[in-house]
Amino acid sequence: MSSLTIKINEQTETVSAGSSLADIISFLSLPELGCVFAINNVVVPRSAWEQTAVNDGDSISLFQAIAGG
């Protein structure tokens, strides 16, 4: 199976071609709770993670919500 090279928070990762954002989150054991993911600076709603395909060269940003007061 072919693979893709992507960046997650500026760190290069290799994943399977045809992976969805949800697949990558699971494969890399990324945190989900309270997190927002953006692909190429476009935020992907949680409801679309399963359907959002990742392409070679994509840059994924992971933002964690921080509670404060």
JSON list of C-alpha atoms in Angstrom, two decimals:
[
{"chain": "A", "resi": 1, "resn": "MET", "atom": "CA", "xyz": [0.00, 0.00, 0.00]},
{"chain": "A", "resi": 2, "resn": "SER", "atom": "CA", "xyz": [1.31, 3.45, -0.81]},
{"chain": "A", "resi": 3, "resn": "SER", "atom": "CA", "xyz": [1.93, 6.07, 1.80]},
{"chain": "A", "resi": 4, "resn": "LEU", "atom": "CA", "xyz": [1.65, 9.82, 2.25]},
{"chain": "A", "resi": 5, "resn": "THR", "atom": "CA", "xyz": [3.97, 12.25, 3.95]},
{"chain": "A", "resi": 6, "resn": "ILE", "atom": "CA", "xyz": [2.19, 14.85, 6.05]},
{"chain": "A", "resi": 7, "resn": "LYS", "atom": "CA", "xyz": [3.16, 17.27, 8.77]},
{"chain": "A", "resi": 8, "resn": "ILE", "atom": "CA", "xyz": [1.48, 17.43, 12.16]},
{"chain": "A", "resi": 9, "resn": "ASN", "atom": "CA", "xyz": [2.44, 20.53, 14.13]},
{"chain": "A", "resi": 10, "resn": "GLU", "atom": "CA", "xyz": [5.60, 20.79, 11.97]},
{"chain": "A", "resi": 11, "resn": "GLN", "atom": "CA", "xyz": [6.59, 17.14, 12.62]},
{"chain": "A", "resi": 12, "resn": "THR", "atom": "CA", "xyz": [6.79, 14.92, 9.53]},
{"chain": "A", "resi": 13, "resn": "GLU", "atom": "CA", "xyz": [4.78, 11.70, 9.67]},
{"chain": "A", "resi": 14, "resn": "THR", "atom": "CA", "xyz": [4.19, 8.91, 7.15]},
{"chain": "A", "resi": 15, "resn": "VAL", "atom": "CA", "xyz": [0.67, 7.48, 6.95]},
{"chain": "A", "resi": 16, "resn": "SER", "atom": "CA", "xyz": [-1.23, 5.14, 4.63]},
{"chain": "A", "resi": 17, "resn": "ALA", "atom": "CA", "xyz": [-2.64, 6.61, 1.43]},
{"chain": "A", "resi": 18, "resn": "GLY", "atom": "CA", "xyz": [-6.40, 7.03, 1.67]},
{"chain": "A", "resi": 19, "resn": "SER", "atom": "CA", "xyz": [-6.31, 7.78, 5.40]},
{"chain": "A", "resi": 20, "resn": "SER", "atom": "CA", "xyz": [-9.00, 9.98, 6.85]},
{"chain": "A", "resi": 21, "resn": "LEU", "atom": "CA", "xyz": [-8.29, 12.51, 9.56]},
{"chain": "A", "resi": 22, "resn": "ALA", "atom": "CA", "xyz": [-9.95, 10.11, 12.04]},
{"chain": "A", "resi": 23, "resn": "ASP", "atom": "CA", "xyz": [-7.63, 7.29, 10.88]},
{"chain": "A", "resi": 24, "resn": "ILE", "atom": "CA", "xyz": [-4.57, 9.46, 11.49]},
{"chain": "A", "resi": 25, "resn": "ILE", "atom": "CA", "xyz": [-5.77, 10.59, 14.92]},
{"chain": "A", "resi": 26, "resn": "SER", "atom": "CA", "xyz": [-6.21, 6.94, 15.89]},
{"chain": "A", "resi": 27, "resn": "PHE", "atom": "CA", "xyz": [-3.01, 5.67, 14.24]},
{"chain": "A", "resi": 28, "resn": "LEU", "atom": "CA", "xyz": [-0.82, 8.31, 15.92]},
{"chain": "A", "resi": 29, "resn": "SER", "atom": "CA", "xyz": [-2.73, 8.17, 19.23]},
{"chain": "A", "resi": 30, "resn": "LEU", "atom": "CA", "xyz": [-3.42, 11.90, 19.10]},
{"chain": "A", "resi": 31, "resn": "PRO", "atom": "CA", "xyz": [-5.62, 13.42, 21.79]},
{"chain": "A", "resi": 32, "resn": "GLU", "atom": "CA", "xyz": [-9.24, 13.95, 20.75]},
{"chain": "A", "resi": 33, "resn": "LEU", "atom": "CA", "xyz": [-10.98, 15.41, 23.76]},
{"chain": "A", "resi": 34, "resn": "GLY", "atom": "CA", "xyz": [-10.94, 19.20, 23.73]},
{"chain": "A", "resi": 35, "resn": "CYS", "atom": "CA", "xyz": [-8.91, 19.31, 20.53]},
{"chain": "A", "resi": 36, "resn": "VAL", "atom": "CA", "xyz": [-9.38, 21.07, 17.23]},
{"chain": "A", "resi": 37, "resn": "PHE", "atom": "CA", "xyz": [-7.69, 19.88, 14.05]},
{"chain": "A", "resi": 38, "resn": "ALA", "atom": "CA", "xyz": [-7.00, 22.03, 11.00]},
{"chain": "A", "resi": 39, "resn": "ILE", "atom": "CA", "xyz": [-5.75, 20.81, 7.63]},
{"chain": "A", "resi": 40, "resn": "ASN", "atom": "CA", "xyz": [-3.84, 23.47, 5.71]},
{"chain": "A", "resi": 41, "resn": "ASN", "atom": "CA", "xyz": [-5.20, 26.10, 8.11]},
{"chain": "A", "resi": 42, "resn": "VAL", "atom": "CA", "xyz": [-8.84, 25.06, 7.61]},
{"chain": "A", "resi": 43, "resn": "VAL", "atom": "CA", "xyz": [-10.54, 23.78, 10.77]},
{"chain": "A", "resi": 44, "resn": "VAL", "atom": "CA", "xyz": [-12.22, 20.39, 10.30]},
{"chain": "A", "resi": 45, "resn": "PRO", "atom": "CA", "xyz": [-15.34, 19.91, 12.46]},
{"chain": "A", "resi": 46, "resn": "ARG", "atom": "CA", "xyz": [-15.32, 16.73, 14.57]},
{"chain": "A", "resi": 47, "resn": "SER", "atom": "CA", "xyz": [-18.39, 15.51, 12.65]},
{"chain": "A", "resi": 48, "resn": "ALA", "atom": "CA", "xyz": [-16.30, 15.48, 9.43]},
{"chain": "A", "resi": 49, "resn": "TRP", "atom": "CA", "xyz": [-13.16, 13.69, 10.72]},
{"chain": "A", "resi": 50, "resn": "GLU", "atom": "CA", "xyz": [-14.24, 10.31, 9.31]},
{"chain": "A", "resi": 51, "resn": "GLN", "atom": "CA", "xyz": [-15.01, 11.71, 5.84]},
{"chain": "A", "resi": 52, "resn": "THR", "atom": "CA", "xyz": [-12.04, 14.08, 5.53]},
{"chain": "A", "resi": 53, "resn": "ALA", "atom": "CA", "xyz": [-9.31, 12.54, 3.38]},
{"chain": "A", "resi": 54, "resn": "VAL", "atom": "CA", "xyz": [-5.73, 13.59, 3.95]},
{"chain": "A", "resi": 55, "resn": "ASN", "atom": "CA", "xyz": [-3.50, 14.21, 0.94]},
{"chain": "A", "resi": 56, "resn": "ASP", "atom": "CA", "xyz": [0.24, 13.99, 0.43]},
{"chain": "A", "resi": 57, "resn": "GLY", "atom": "CA", "xyz": [1.94, 17.13, 1.71]},
{"chain": "A", "resi": 58, "resn": "ASP", "atom": "CA", "xyz": [-0.97, 18.28, 3.88]},
{"chain": "A", "resi": 59, "resn": "SER", "atom": "CA", "xyz": [-0.13, 20.18, 7.03]},
{"chain": "A", "resi": 60, "resn": "ILE", "atom": "CA", "xyz": [-2.26, 19.28, 10.04]},
{"chain": "A", "resi": 61, "resn": "SER", "atom": "CA", "xyz": [-2.38, 21.56, 13.05]},
{"chain": "A", "resi": 62, "resn": "LEU", "atom": "CA", "xyz": [-3.54, 20.32, 16.44]},
{"chain": "A", "resi": 63, "resn": "PHE", "atom": "CA", "xyz": [-4.88, 22.82, 18.93]},
{"chain": "A", "resi": 64, "resn": "GLN", "atom": "CA", "xyz": [-5.86, 21.91, 22.46]},
{"chain": "A", "resi": 65, "resn": "ALA", "atom": "CA", "xyz": [-8.48, 23.97, 24.20]},
{"chain": "A", "resi": 66, "resn": "ILE", "atom": "CA", "xyz": [-7.22, 25.26, 27.51]},
{"chain": "A", "resi": 67, "resn": "ALA", "atom": "CA", "xyz": [-9.71, 26.01, 30.23]},
{"chain": "A", "resi": 68, "resn": "GLY", "atom": "CA", "xyz": [-8.96, 29.13, 32.15]},
{"chain": "A", "resi": 69, "resn": "GLY", "atom": "CA", "xyz": [-10.57, 31.70, 34.25]}
]
